[in-house]
Coordinates of C-alpha atoms in Angstrom, one line a residue:
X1 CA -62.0 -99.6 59.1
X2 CA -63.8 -96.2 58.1
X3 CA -61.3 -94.1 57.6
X4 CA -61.7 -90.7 59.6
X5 CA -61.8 -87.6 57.5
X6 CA -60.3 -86.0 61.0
X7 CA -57.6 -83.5 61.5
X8 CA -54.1 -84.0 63.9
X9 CA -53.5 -81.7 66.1
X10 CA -50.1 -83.1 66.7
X11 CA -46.5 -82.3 66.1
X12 CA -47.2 -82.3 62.5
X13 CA -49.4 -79.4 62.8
X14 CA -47.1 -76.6 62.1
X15 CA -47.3 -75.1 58.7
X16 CA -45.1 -76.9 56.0
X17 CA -44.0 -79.5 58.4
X18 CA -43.2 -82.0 55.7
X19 CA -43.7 -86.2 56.4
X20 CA -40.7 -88.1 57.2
X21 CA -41.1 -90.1 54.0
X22 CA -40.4 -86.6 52.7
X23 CA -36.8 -86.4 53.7
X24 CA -36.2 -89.3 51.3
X25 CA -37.7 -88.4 48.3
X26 CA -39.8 -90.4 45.7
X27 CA -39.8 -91.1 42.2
X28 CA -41.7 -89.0 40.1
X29 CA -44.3 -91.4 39.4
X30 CA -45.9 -92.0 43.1
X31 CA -46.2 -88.0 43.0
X32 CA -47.8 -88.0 39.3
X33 CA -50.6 -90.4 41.6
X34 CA -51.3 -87.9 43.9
X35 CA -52.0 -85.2 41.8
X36 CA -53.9 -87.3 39.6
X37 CA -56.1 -88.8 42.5
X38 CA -56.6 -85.4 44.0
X39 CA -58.3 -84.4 40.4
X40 CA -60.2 -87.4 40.7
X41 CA -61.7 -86.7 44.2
X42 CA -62.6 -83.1 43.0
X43 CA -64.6 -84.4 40.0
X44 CA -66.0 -87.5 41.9
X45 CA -66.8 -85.2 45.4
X46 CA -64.9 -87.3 47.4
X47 CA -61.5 -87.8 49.3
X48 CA -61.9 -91.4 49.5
X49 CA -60.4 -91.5 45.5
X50 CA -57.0 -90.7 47.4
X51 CA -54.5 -92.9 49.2
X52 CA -55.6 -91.9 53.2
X53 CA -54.5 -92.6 56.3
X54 CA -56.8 -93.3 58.7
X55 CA -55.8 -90.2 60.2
X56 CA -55.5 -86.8 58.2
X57 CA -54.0 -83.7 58.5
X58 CA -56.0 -80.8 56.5
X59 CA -55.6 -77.1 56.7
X60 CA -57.4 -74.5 54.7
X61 CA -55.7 -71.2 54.2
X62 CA -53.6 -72.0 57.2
X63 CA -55.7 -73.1 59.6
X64 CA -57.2 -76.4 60.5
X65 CA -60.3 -77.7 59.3
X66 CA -62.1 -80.6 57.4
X67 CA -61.1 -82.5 53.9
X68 CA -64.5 -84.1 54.1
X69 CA -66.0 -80.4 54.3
X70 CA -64.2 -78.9 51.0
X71 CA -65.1 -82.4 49.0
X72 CA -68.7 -81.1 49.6
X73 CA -69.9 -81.9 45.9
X74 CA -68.7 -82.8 42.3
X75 CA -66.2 -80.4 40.8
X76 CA -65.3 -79.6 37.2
X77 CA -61.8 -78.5 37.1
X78 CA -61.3 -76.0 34.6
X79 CA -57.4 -75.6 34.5
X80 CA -54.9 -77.3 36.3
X81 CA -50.9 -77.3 37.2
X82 CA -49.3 -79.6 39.2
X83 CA -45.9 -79.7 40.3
X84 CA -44.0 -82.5 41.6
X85 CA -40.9 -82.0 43.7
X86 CA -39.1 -85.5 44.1
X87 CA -36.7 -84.8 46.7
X88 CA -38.8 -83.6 49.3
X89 CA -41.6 -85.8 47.8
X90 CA -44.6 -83.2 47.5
X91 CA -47.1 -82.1 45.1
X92 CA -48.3 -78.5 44.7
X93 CA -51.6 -78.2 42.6
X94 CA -53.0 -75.2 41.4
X95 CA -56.9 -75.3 40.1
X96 CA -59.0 -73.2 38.7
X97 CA -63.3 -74.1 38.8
X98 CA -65.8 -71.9 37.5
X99 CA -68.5 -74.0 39.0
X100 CA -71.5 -70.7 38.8
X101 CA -72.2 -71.4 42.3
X102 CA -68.8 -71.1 43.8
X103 CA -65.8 -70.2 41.5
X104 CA -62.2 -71.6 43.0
X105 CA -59.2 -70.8 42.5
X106 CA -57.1 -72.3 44.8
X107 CA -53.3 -73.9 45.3
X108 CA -52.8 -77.2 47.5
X109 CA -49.6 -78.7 48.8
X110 CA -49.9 -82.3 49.6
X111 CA -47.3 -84.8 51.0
X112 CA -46.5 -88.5 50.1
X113 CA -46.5 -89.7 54.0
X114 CA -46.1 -92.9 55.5
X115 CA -49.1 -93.8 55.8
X116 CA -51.0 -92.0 52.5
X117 CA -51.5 -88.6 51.1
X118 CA -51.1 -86.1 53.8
X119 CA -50.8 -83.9 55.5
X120 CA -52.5 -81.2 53.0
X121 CA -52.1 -77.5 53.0
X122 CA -54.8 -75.8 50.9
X123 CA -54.9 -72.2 49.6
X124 CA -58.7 -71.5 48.8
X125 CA -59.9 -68.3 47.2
X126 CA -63.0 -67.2 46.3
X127 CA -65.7 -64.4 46.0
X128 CA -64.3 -61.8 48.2
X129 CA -60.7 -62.4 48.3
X130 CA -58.0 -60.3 47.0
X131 CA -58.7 -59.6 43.7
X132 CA -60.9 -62.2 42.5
X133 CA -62.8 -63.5 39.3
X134 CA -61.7 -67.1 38.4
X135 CA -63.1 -66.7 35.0
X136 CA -60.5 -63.6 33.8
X137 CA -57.9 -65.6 36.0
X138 CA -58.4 -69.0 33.5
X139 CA -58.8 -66.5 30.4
X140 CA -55.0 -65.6 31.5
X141 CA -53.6 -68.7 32.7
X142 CA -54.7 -70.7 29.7
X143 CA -52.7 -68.8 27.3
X144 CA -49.3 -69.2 29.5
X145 CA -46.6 -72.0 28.5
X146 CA -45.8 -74.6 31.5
X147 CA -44.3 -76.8 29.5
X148 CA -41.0 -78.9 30.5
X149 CA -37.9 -77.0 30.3
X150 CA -35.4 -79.2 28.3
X151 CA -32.4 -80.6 30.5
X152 CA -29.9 -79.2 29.5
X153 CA -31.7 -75.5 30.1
X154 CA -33.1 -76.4 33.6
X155 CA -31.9 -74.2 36.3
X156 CA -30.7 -76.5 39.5
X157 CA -33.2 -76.4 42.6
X158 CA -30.9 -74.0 44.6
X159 CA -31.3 -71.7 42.1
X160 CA -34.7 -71.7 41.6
X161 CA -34.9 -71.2 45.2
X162 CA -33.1 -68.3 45.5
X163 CA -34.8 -66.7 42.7
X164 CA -37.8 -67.3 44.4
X165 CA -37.0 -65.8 47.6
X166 CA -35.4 -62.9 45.7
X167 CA -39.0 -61.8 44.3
X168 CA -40.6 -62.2 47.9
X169 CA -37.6 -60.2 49.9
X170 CA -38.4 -57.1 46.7
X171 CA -41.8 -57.2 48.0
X172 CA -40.0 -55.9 51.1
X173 CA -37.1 -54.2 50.3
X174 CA -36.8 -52.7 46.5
X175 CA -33.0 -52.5 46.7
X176 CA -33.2 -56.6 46.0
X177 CA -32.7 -57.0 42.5
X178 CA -35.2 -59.4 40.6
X179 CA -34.3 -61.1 37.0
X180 CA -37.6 -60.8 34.7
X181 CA -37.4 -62.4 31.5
X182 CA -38.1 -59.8 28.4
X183 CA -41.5 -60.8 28.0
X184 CA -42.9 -61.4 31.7
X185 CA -46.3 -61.7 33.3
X186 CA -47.7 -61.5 36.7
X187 CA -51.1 -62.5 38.4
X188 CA -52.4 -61.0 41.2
X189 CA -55.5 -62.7 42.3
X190 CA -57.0 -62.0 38.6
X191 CA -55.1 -58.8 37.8
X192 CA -52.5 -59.4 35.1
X193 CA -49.5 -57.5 34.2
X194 CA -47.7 -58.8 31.4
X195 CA -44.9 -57.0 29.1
X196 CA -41.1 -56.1 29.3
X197 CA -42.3 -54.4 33.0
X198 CA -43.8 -56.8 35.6
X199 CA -43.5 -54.4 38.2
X200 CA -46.3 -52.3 37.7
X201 CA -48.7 -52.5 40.9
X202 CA -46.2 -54.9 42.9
X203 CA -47.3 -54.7 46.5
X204 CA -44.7 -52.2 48.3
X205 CA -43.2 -52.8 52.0
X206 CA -45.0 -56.6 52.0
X207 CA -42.7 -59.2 54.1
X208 CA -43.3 -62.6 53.2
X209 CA -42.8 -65.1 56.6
X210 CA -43.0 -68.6 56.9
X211 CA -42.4 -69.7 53.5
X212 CA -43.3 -73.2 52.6
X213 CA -41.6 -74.1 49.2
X214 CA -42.4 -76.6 46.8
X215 CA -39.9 -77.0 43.6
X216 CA -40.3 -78.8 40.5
X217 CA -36.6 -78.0 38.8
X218 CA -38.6 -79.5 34.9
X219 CA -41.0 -77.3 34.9
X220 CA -38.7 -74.3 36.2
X221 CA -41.2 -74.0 38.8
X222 CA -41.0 -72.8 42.5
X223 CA -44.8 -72.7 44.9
X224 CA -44.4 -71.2 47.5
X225 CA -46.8 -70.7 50.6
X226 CA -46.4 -67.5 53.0
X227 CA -47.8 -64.9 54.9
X228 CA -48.3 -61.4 53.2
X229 CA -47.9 -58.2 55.1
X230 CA -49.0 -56.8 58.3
X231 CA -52.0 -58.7 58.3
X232 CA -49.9 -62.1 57.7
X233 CA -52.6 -62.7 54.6
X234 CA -52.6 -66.4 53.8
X235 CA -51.0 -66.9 50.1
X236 CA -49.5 -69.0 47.7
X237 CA -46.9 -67.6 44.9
X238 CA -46.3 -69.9 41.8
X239 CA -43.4 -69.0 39.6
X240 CA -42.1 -70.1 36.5
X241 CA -38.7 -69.3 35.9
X242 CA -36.5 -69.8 32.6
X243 CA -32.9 -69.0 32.4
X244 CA -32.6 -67.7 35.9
X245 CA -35.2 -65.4 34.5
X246 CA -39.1 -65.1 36.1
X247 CA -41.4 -65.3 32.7
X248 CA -44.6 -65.7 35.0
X249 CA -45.6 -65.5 38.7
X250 CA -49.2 -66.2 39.8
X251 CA -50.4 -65.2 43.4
X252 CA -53.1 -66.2 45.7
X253 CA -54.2 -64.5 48.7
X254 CA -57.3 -65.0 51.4
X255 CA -58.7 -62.2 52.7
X256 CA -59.7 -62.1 56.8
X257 CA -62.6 -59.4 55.2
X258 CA -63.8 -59.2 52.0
X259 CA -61.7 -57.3 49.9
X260 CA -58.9 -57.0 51.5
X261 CA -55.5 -55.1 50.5
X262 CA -51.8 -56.8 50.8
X263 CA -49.7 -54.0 52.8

């Protein structure tokens, strides 16, 4: 049967409603797959290089719409991150495409369901959104280190967690203390802050709800999906963290109106 590049409007709907399959975890491996067959689908122009139910669930900066739609044509991927969280067996992606008709950067979270891939959250940004150039956000990105943490110097997955939700309660609330490490850097969109400060230009009085976390405890690594603001801005935060310490933190947002601010 065909499968049906179609979206559920079903329980699962709700935002970071993981898969029951999720609850169970999966070896590193079947997530490695995913990430590696969603690259494949962006440079082929296609969802069918993925492993699909004939059902999917697809939402595009937090609302639902078509997978078929974003595969709309070949796609070089110029820089790439994936992390794989095994025990609630997801994959966050973050890409960067400098395709001269329509630049990407976007972030995607992606399940390993029951019945394939799915369902799949994805943070698109593009001309217009907050901050944007995807070619000075590669020139940054490409000189960062993601590499593996070594075991013994890995912090555990609550930790990485709570650092996480430390640096989106400051966004708040300035009186919650956040750990940088000495030599730190921060994205905003395509702004980048980077030094023994990483707090210049931090958006001020910004709550962050309905956070959707994705943690990859090798990489020190914590994606996390949430509304920004007043407006509830769709974003995605990515986070590297070493020695309880945040060395870099990337951030997505898409704008209702072109150029929007996060407040």
């Amino acid at each position: 049967m065909i499968r049906k590049i179609l979206c559920s409007l079903g329980a699962m709907a709700a935002l970071g409603l993981a898969a029951p399959a999720a609850a169970q975890g999966c070896p590193a491996k079947t997530l490695d797959d995913i990430s590696t067959s969603w690259t494949n689908a962006l440079a082929t122009g296609t969802p069918y290089r993925m492993n699909l139910g004939e059902w999917v669930d697809y939402k595009e900066n937090f609302k639902v719409a078509s997978l078929g739609e974003f595969f709309s044509k070949e796609r070089k991927v110029d820089w790439q991150l994936a992390l794989k969280d095994t025990q609630a067996c997801r994959v966050l992606v973050e890409t960067v495409i400098l395709d001269p008709e329509r630049p990407l950067v976007f972030a995607t979270q992606m399940d390993n369901g029951f019945f394939g891939t799915g369902p799949f959250h994805n943070l698109v940004t593009d001309a217009g959104d907050w901050q944007f150039d995807a070619a000075k956000t590669l020139e940054h990105v490409s000189k960062e280190d993601w590499g593996m943490i070594p075991e013994g110097q890995r912090n555990t997955r609550a930790e990485l967690q709570a650092i996480a939700n430390a640096y989106l309660d400051h966004l708040k609330d300035r009186s919650v203390a956040v750990s940088w490490a000495p030599q730190c850097a921060r994205l905003d969109g395509s702004v980048y802050v980077e030094g023994a400060d990483c707090t210049a230009g931090l958006p001020e009085n910004v709550a962050a709800i309905d956070r959707n976390f994705i943690i990859d405890e090798t990489l020190g690594a914590v994606g996390v999906f949430a509304r920004l603001g007043e407006d509830k801005v769709p974003s995605s935060q990515l986070l590297r963290i070493e020695d309880g310490k945040i060395r870099y933190v990337h951030t997505l947002a898409s704008c209702a109106t072109a150029g929007c601010t996060i407040k």
